[in-house]
Coordinates of C-alpha atoms in Angstrom, one line a residue:
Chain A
X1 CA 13.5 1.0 -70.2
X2 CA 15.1 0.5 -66.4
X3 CA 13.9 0.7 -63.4
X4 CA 15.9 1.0 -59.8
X5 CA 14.9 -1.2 -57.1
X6 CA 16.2 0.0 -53.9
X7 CA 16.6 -2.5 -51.0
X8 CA 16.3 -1.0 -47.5
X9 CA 18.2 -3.2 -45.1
X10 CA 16.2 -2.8 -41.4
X11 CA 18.0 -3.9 -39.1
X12 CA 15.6 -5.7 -36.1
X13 CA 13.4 -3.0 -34.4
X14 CA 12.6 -5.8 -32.2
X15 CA 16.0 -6.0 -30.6
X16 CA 16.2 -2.0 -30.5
X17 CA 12.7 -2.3 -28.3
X18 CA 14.1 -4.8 -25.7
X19 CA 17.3 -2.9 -25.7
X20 CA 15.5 -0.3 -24.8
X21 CA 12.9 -1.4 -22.1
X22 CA 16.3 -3.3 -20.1
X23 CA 17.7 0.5 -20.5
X24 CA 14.2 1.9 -19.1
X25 CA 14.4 -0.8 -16.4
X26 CA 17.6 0.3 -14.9
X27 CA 16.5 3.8 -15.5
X28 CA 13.6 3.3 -13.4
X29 CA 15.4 1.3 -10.3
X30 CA 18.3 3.9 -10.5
X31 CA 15.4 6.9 -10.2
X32 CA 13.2 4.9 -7.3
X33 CA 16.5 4.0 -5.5
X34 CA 18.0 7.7 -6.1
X35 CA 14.9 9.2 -4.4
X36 CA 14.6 6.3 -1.7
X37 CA 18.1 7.3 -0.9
X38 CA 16.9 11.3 -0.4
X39 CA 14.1 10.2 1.7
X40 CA 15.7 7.7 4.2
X41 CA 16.6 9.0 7.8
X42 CA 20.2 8.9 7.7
X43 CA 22.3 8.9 11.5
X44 CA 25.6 6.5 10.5
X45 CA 24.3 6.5 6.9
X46 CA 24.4 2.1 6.7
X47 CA 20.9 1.9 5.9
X48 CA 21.1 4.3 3.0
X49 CA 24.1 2.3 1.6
X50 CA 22.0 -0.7 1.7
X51 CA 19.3 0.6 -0.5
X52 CA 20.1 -1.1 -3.7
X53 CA 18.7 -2.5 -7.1
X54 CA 18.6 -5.6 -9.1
X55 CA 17.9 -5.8 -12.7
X56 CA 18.7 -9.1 -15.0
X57 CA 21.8 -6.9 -16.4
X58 CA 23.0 -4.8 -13.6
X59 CA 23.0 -4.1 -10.0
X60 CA 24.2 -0.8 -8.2
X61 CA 23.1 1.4 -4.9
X62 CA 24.6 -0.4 -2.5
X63 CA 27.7 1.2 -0.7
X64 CA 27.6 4.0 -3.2
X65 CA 26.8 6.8 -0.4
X66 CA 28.6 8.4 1.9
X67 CA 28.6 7.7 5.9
X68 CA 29.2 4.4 7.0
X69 CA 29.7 1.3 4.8
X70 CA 26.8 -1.5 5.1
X71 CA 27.7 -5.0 5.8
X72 CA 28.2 -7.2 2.9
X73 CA 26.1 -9.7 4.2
X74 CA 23.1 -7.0 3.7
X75 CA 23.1 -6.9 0.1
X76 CA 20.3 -8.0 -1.2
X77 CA 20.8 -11.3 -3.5
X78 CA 17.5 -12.2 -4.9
X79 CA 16.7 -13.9 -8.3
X80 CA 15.7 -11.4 -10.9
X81 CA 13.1 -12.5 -13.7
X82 CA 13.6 -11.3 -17.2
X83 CA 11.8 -7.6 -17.3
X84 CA 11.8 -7.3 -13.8
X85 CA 13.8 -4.9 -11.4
X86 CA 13.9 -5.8 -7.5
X87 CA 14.7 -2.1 -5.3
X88 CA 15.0 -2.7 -1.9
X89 CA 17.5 -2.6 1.4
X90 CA 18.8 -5.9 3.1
X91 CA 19.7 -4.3 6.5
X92 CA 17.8 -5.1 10.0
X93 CA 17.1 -1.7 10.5
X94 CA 14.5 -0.8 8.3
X95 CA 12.1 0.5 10.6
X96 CA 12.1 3.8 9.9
X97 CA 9.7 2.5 6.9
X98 CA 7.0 1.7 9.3
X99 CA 8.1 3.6 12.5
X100 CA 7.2 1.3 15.5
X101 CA 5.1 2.4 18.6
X102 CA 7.5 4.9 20.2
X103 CA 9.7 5.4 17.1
X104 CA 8.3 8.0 14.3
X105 CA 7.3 6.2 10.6
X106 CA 9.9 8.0 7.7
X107 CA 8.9 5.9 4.8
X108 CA 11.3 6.3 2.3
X109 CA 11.1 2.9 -0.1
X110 CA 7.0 3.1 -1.0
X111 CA 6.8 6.8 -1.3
X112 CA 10.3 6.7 -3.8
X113 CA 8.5 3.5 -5.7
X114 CA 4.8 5.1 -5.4
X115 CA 6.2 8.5 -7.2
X116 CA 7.4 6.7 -9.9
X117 CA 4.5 4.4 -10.2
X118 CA 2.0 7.0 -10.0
X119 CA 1.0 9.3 -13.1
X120 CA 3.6 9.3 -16.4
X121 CA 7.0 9.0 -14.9
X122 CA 7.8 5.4 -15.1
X123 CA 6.0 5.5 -18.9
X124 CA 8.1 8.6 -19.4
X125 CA 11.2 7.0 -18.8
X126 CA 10.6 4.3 -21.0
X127 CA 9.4 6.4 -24.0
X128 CA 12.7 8.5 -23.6
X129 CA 15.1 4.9 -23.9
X130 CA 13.1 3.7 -26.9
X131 CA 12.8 6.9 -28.8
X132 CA 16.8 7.2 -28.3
X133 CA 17.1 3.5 -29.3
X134 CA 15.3 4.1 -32.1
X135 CA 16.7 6.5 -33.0
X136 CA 19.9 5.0 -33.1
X137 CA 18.1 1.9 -35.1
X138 CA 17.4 4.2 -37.9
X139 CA 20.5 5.8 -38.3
X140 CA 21.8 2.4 -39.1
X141 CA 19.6 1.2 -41.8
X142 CA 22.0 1.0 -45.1
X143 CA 20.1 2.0 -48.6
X144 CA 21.4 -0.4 -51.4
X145 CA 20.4 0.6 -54.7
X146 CA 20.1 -1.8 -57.9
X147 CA 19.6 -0.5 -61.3
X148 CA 17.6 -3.0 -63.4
X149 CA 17.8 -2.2 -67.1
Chain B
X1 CA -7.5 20.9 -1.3
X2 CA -8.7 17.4 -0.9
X3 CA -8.3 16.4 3.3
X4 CA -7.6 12.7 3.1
X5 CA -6.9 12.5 6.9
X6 CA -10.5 13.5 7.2
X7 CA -11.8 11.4 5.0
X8 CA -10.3 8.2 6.4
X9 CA -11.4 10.0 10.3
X10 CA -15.0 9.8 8.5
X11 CA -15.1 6.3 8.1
X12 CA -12.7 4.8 11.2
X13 CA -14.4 6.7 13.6
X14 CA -18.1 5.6 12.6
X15 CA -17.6 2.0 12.1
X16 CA -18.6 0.1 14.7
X17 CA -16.1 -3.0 13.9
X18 CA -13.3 -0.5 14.2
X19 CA -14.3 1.1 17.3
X20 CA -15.3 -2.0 19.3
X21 CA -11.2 -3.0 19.1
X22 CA -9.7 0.3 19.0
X23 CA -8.9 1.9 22.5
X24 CA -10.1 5.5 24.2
X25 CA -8.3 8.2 25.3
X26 CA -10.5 10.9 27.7
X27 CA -10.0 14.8 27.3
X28 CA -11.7 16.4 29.7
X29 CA -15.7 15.7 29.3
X30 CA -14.9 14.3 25.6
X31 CA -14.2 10.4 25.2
X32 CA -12.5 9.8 21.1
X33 CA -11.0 6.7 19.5
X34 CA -7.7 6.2 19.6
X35 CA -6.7 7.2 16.1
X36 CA -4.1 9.4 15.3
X37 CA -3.4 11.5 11.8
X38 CA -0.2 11.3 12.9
X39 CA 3.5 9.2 12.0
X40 CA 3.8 9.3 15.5
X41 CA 1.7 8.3 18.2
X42 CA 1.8 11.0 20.7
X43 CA 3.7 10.1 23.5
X44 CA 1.6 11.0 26.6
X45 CA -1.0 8.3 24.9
X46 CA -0.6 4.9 26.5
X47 CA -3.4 3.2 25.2
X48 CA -3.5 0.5 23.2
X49 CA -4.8 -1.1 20.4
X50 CA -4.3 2.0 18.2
X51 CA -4.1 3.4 14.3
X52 CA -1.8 5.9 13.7
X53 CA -1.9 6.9 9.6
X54 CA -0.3 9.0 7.2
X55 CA 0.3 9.7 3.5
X56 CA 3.0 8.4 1.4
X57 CA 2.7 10.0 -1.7
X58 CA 2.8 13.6 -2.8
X59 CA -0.4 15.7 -3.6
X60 CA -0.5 16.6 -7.4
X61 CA -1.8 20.1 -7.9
X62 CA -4.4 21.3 -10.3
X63 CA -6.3 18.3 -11.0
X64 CA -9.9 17.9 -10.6
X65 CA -9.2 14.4 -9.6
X66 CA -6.3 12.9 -7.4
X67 CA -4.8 9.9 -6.5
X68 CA -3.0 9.2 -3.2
X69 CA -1.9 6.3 -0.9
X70 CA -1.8 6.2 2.9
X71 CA -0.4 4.1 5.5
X72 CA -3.2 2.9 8.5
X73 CA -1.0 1.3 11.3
X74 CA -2.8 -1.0 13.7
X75 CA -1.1 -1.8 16.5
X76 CA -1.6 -4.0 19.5
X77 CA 0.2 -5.7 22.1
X78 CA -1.1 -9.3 20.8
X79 CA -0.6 -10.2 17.5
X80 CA -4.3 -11.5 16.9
X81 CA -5.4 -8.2 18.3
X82 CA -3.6 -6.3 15.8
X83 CA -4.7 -8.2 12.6
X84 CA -8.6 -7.9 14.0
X85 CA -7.9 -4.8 13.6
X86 CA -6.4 -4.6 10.8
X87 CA -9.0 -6.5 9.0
X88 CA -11.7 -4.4 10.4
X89 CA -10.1 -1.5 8.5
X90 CA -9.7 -3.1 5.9
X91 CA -13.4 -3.8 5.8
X92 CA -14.2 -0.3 6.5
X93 CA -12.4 1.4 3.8
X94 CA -12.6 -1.2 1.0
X95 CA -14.5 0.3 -1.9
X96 CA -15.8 2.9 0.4
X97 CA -16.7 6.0 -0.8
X98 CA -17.4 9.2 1.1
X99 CA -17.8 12.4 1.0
X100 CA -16.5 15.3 2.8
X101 CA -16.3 19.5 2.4
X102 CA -17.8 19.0 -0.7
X103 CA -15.0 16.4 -2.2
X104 CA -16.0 12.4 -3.0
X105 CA -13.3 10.0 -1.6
X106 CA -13.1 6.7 -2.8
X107 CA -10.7 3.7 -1.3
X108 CA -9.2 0.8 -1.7
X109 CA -6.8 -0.9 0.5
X110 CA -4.6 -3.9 0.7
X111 CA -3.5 -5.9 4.1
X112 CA -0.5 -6.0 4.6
X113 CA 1.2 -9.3 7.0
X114 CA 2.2 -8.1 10.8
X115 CA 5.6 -6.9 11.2
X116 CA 8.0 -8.0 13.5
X117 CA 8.3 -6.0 17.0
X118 CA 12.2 -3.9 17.2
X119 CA 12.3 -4.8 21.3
X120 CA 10.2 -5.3 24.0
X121 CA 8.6 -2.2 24.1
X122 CA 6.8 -2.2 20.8
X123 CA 4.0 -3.1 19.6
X124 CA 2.5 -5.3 17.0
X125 CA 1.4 -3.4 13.6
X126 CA -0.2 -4.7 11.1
X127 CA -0.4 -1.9 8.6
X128 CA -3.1 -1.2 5.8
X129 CA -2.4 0.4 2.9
X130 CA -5.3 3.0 1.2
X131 CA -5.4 3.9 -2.3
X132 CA -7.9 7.0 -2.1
X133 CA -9.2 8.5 -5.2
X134 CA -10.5 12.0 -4.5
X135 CA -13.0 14.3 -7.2
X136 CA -14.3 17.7 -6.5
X137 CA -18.2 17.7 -6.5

């Protein structure tokens, strides 16, 4: 009589999962600054340079358009916690967000973090990172096979 | 269509709070509040303290039910002036529900601090921000 005994080796799902949500993460602050970037009033084009964003692995936006190069003393440089993505601008003239009494509001930071926020598209993003790193999780797992006789 | 302008008119413009700190402006015969759908307050309109509001966030189409967040910007010359204000509104339209043209509009808001003035022309603002759920009756 024999019997095969096949050991499946696993890998850690649970490191594919946090792989993937710091992916979604920067997925997310890339789309909300991508958008906020569309929406802001450009004239020189500074304060769209300074619309950046912070994540505990990465950081990007800043300086990355075209038109005139922000300051680096407007960069934002704010402690990140783990699982947590700061989008924002550092410049003085962000104004245009709120409009003042004789100057007309152009929000372009809440309605860019509000689309995302609002509905499936933030959840959508991360389903997309963690299917694909699971995807790649699977692929990996080895089949060892044993015969016992 | 859901008219969230209106709806936030509806309740601004018969709250008593609101309109005892809010200016007038005079058309003719007519006397109205000194609130503006607008992101701009029209510039022949000196008076002041005022709320100038507008939406943030796209309208989603084909849903019986919709989600959307507004901007309500009170502004004053004085800081405490503006933040009165502010707070009234944000009385008013806290888990307020109304209901207009046959739609049900339901808020909630957050206060937001003052902002700083940009020069010496402007005016405080103390912003409010509306989360209005709308349904179709």
């Amino acid at each position: 009589m024999s019997s095969r005994l096949t050991i499946e080796n696993f890998g850690d799902p649970r490191l594919a999962i946090v792989k993937a949500n710091l992916s979604s993460l920067v997925g997310i602050a890339i789309a909300i600054i991508a958008l906020a970037k569309k929406l802001v009033p450009v004239d020189t084009g500074q304060l769209q340079n300074t619309l950046m964003y912070i994540t505990p692995t990465s950081t990007g936006g800043f300086n990355e358009s075209p038109g005139e190069l922000a300051p680096e003393s407007e960069q934002l440089d704010l402690p990140v916690k783990k699982n947590n993505a700061v989008v924002g601008s550092g410049s003085k003239h962000w104004y245009p967000e709120f409009g003042t009494y004789r100057m007309i509001a152009q929000p372009f930071l809440r309605p860019a973090f509000l689309f995302f926020a609002k509905g499936r598209k933030a959840a959508d993003i991360i389903k997309q990172f963690n299917q694909a790193e699971m995807a790649k999780e699977l692929k990996g797992r080895v089949k060892t096979g044993f015969r016992i006789i | 269509m859901f008219d969230y302008g209106d709806a936030i008119f509806e309740v601004l413009g018969n709250d008593a709070t609101v309109l005892g700190i809010l200016s007038t402006w005079v058309e003719g015969i007519n006397t109205y509040p000194a609130l503006f759908e607008r992101r701009l307050i029209p510039h022949e309109r000196k008076e002041e303290p005022v709320i100038n509001y507008y939406r943030l966030t796209a309208i989603d189409g084909g849903s019986e039910i919709d989600s959307n967040a507004w901007t309500i910007n009170c502004r004053a010359t004085k800081q405490t002036i503006s933040e009165s204000l502010a707070y009234a509104v944000f009385d008013a339209l806290n888990r307020e529900s109304v209901t207009r043209g046959g739609n049900m509009y339901f808020f909630v808001t957050s206060l937001l601090p003052t902002l700083p003035l940009q020069n010496e022309t402007d005016l405080f603002n103390t912003p409010v921000e509306a989360i209005i759920k709308a349904r179709k009756n």
